Short mmCIF file of C-alpha atoms in Angstrom, two decimals:
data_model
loop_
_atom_site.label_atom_id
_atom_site.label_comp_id
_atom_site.label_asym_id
_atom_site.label_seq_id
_atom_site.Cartn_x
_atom_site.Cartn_y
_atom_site.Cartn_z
CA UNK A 1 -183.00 74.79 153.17
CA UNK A 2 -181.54 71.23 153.33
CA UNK A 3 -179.30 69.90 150.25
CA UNK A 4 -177.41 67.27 149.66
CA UNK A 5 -175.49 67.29 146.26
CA UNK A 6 -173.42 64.46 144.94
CA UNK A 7 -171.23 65.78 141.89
CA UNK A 8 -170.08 62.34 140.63
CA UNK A 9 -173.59 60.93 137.95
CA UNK A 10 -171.41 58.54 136.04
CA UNK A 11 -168.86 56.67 137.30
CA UNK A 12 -167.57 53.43 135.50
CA UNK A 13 -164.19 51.67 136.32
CA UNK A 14 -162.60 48.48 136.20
CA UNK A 15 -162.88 45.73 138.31
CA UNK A 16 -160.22 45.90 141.23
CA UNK A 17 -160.31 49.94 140.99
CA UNK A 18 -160.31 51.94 144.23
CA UNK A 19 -163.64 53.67 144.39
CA UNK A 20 -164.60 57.39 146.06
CA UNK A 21 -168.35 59.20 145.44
CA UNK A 22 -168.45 62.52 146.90
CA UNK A 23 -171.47 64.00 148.79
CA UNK A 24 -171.82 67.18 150.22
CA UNK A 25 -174.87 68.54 152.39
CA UNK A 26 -175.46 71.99 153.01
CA UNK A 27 -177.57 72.20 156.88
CA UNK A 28 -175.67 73.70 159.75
CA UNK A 29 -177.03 71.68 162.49
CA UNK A 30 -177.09 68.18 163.55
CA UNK A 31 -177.45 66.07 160.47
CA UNK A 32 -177.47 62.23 160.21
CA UNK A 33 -176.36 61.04 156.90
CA UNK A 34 -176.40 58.15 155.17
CA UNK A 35 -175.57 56.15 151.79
CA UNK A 36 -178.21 53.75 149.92
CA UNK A 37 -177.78 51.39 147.18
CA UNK A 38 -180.13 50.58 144.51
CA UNK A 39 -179.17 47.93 142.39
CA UNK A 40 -181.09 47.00 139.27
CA UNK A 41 -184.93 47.14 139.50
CA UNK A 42 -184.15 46.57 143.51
CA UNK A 43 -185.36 48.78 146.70
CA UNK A 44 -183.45 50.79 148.08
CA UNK A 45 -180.69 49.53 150.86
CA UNK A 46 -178.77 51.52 153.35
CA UNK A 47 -175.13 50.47 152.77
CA UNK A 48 -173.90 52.96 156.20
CA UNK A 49 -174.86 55.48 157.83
CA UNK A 50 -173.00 58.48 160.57
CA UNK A 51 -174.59 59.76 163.53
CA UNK A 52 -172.21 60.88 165.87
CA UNK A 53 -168.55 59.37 167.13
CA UNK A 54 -165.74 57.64 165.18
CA UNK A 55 -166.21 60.09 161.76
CA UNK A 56 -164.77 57.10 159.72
CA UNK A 57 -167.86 54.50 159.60
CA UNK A 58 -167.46 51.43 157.86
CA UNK A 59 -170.81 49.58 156.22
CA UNK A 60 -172.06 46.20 154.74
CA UNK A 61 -169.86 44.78 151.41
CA UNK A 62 -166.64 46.52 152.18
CA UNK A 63 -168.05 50.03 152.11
CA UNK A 64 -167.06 52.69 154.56
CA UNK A 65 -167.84 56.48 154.56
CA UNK A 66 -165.75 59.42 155.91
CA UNK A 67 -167.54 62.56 157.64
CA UNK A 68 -165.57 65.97 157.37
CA UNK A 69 -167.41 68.03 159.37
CA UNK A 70 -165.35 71.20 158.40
CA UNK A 71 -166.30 69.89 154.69
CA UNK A 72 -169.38 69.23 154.96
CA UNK A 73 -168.83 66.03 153.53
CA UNK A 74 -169.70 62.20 153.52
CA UNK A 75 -167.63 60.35 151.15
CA UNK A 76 -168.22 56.92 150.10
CA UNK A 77 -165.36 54.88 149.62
CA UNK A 78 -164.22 51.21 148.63
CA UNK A 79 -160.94 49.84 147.98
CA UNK A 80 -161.64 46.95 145.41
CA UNK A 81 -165.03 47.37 143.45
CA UNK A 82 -166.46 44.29 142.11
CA UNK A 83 -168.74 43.82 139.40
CA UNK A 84 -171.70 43.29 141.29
CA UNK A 85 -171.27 47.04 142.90
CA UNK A 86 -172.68 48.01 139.57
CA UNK A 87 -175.50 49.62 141.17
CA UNK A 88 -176.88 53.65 142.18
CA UNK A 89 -176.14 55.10 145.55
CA UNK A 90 -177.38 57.87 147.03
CA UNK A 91 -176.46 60.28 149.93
CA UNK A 92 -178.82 61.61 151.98
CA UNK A 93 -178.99 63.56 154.89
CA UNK A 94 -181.35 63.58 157.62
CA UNK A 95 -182.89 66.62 160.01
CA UNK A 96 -184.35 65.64 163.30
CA UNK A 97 -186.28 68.32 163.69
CA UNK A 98 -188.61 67.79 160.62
CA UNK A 99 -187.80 64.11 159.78
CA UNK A 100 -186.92 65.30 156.68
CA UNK A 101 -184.61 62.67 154.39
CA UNK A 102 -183.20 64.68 151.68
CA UNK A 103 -181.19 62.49 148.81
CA UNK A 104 -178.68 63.47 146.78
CA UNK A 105 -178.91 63.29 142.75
CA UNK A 106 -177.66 60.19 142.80
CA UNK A 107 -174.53 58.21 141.02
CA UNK A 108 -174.44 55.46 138.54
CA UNK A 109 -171.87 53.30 139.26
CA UNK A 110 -170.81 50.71 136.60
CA UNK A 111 -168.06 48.62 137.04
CA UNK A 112 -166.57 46.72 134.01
CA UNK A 113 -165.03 43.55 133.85
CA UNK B 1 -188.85 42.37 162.37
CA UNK B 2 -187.43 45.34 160.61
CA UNK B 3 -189.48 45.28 157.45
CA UNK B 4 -192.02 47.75 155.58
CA UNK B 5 -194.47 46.34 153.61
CA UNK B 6 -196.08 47.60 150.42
CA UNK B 7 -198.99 46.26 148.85
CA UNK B 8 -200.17 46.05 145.67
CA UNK B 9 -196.06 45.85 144.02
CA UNK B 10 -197.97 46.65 141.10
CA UNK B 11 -200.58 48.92 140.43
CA UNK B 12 -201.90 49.88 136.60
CA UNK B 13 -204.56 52.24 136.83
CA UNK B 14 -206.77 54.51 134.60
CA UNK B 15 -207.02 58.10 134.69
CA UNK B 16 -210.56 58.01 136.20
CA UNK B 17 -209.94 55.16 138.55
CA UNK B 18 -209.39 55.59 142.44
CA UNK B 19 -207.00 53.14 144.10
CA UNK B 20 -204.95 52.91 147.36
CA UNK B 21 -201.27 52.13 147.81
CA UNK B 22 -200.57 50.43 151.29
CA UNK B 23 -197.95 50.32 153.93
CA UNK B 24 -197.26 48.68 156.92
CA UNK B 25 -194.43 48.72 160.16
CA UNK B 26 -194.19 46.70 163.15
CA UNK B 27 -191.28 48.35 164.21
CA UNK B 28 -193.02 50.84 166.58
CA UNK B 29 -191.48 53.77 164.23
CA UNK B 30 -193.78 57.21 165.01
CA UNK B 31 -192.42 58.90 161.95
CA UNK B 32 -193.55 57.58 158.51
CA UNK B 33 -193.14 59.20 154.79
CA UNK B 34 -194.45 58.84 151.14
CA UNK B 35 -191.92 59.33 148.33
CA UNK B 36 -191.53 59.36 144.71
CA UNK B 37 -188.94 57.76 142.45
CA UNK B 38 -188.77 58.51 138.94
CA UNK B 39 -186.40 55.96 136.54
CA UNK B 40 -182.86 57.27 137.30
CA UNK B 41 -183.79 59.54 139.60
CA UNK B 42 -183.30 60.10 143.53
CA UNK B 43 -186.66 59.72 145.82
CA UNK B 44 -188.53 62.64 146.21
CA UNK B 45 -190.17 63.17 149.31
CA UNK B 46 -194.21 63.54 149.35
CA UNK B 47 -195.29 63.14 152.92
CA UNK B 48 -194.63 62.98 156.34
CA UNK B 49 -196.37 61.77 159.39
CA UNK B 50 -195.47 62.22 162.61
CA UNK B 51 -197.38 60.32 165.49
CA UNK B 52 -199.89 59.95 162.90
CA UNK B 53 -200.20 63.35 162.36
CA UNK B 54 -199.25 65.11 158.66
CA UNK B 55 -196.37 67.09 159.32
CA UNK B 56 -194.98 67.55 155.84
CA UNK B 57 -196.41 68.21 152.87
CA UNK B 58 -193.95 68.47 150.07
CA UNK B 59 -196.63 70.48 147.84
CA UNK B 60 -197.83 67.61 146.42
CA UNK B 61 -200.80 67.94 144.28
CA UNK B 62 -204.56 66.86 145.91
CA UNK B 63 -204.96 63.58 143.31
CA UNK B 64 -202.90 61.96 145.71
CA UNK B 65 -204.15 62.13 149.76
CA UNK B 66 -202.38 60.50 152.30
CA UNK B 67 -204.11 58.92 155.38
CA UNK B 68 -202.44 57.14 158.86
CA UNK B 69 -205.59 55.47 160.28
CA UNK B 70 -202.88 53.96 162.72
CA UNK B 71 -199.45 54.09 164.32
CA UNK B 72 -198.69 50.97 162.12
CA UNK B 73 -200.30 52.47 158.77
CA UNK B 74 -199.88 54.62 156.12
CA UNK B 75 -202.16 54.85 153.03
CA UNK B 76 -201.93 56.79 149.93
CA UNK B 77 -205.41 57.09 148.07
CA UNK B 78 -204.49 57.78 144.12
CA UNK B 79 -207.80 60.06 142.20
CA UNK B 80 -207.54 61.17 138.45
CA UNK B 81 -204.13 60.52 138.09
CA UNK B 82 -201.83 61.18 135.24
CA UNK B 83 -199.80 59.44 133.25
CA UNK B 84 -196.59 61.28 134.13
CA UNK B 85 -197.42 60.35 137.70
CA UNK B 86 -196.19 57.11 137.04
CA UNK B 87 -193.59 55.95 139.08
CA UNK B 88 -192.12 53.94 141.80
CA UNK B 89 -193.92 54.75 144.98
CA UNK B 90 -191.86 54.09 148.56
CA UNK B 91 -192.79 54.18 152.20
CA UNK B 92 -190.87 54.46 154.68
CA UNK B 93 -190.79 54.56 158.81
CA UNK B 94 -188.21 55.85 160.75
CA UNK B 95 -188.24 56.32 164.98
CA UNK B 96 -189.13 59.78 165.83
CA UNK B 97 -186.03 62.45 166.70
CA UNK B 98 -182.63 62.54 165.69
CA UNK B 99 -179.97 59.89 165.67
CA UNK B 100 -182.58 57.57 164.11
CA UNK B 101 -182.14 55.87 160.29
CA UNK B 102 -185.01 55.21 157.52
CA UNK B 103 -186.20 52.17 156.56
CA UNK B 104 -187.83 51.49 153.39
CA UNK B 105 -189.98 49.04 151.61
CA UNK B 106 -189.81 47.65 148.01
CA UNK B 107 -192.13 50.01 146.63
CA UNK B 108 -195.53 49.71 144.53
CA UNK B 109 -194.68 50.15 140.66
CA UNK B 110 -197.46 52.28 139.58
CA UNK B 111 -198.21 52.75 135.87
CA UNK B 112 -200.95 55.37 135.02
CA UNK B 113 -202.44 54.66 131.55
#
């Protein structure tokens, strides 16, 4: 069956720190994948996401995403967090052939000032 | 117009009352889901529809029935619910196939007392 597992729950840093989440997903077939943001008492908001192509994909507020296919892996990165990144994000991975989104555990991200 | 709309955002509801959460797309989007959120917690899927058809059912108990009167439409009609069912509720659409991306709406906050 579909997983997606993110290993990082609680991440805080400083303002100005580099930032990496790790995702894996466990499918061995075409698999769209995606990270969402859900800032305080907010909806959810897709900050990228990787179909096919270029497996480096950048996304809105200075976010971009790696995909290691040999991995099995969709990284979120960012060079500079600021404190309004303080926020969850969630990978999730996408089958076509059920339309099934599966999220990851999620990560709480809190950046301090 | 690349919204999903959710109506009531709010919901508090009795045990013994029946109520209806409601979504809406006008994006033309023939795939369209139910999920679950629980405080800190990644969305758990509930439903799918595909061309207005259930195609997934994520075991999800019988107080809750979903219904897609329409390609635009999604309902979910809440009976003798529980108190641990509250929860934020989200829809979502999505085109049909692969290479496609979710969209969600804000979500009704639903509080089961």
């Amino acid at each position: 069956a579909q997983s997606v597992s993110q290993h990082n729950h609680h991440v805080i840093l400083s303002e100005a720190a580099s930032l990496e989440l790790g995702c894996n997903y466990s499918y061995g077939g075409t698999v769209n994948l995606f990270w969402y943001v859900q800032y305080p008492g907010q909806h959810l908001q897709l900050l990228l996401k990787y179909f096919s192509g270029d497996p480096l994909v950048k996304g809105i507020k200075g976010f971009e995403a790696e995909f290691i296919k040999s991995k099995f892996s969709f990284n979120l990165r960012k060079p500079s967090v600021q404190w309004s990144d303080t926020a969850e994000y969630f990978c999730a991975a996408f089958t076509g052939g059920g339309n099934k989104l599966t999220f990851g555990t999620g990560t709480q991200l809190k950046v301090e000032l | 117009d690349t919204e999903v709309t959710q109506t009531p955002k709010h919901l508090v509801m009795g045990m013994t009352n029946k109520k209806s959460l409601k979504c809406e797309q006008h994006m033309g989007h023939r795939a369209m889901y139910w999920y679950k959120q629980k405080a800190k917690k990644p969305p758990e899927l509930m439903f799918v529809y595909s061309y207005e058809k259930l195609s997934i059912n994520e075991s999800v108990p019988s107080r809750f029935s979903p219904e897609c009167p329409n390609s635009s439409l999604l309902n979910l009609h809440l009976h003798a619910l529980q108190p641990e069912d509250s929860a934020l509720y989200l829809c979502a659409s999505s085109p049909y196939g692969q290479g496609t991306e979710a969209f969600f709406g804000q979500g009704t906050r639903l509080t089961v007392v």
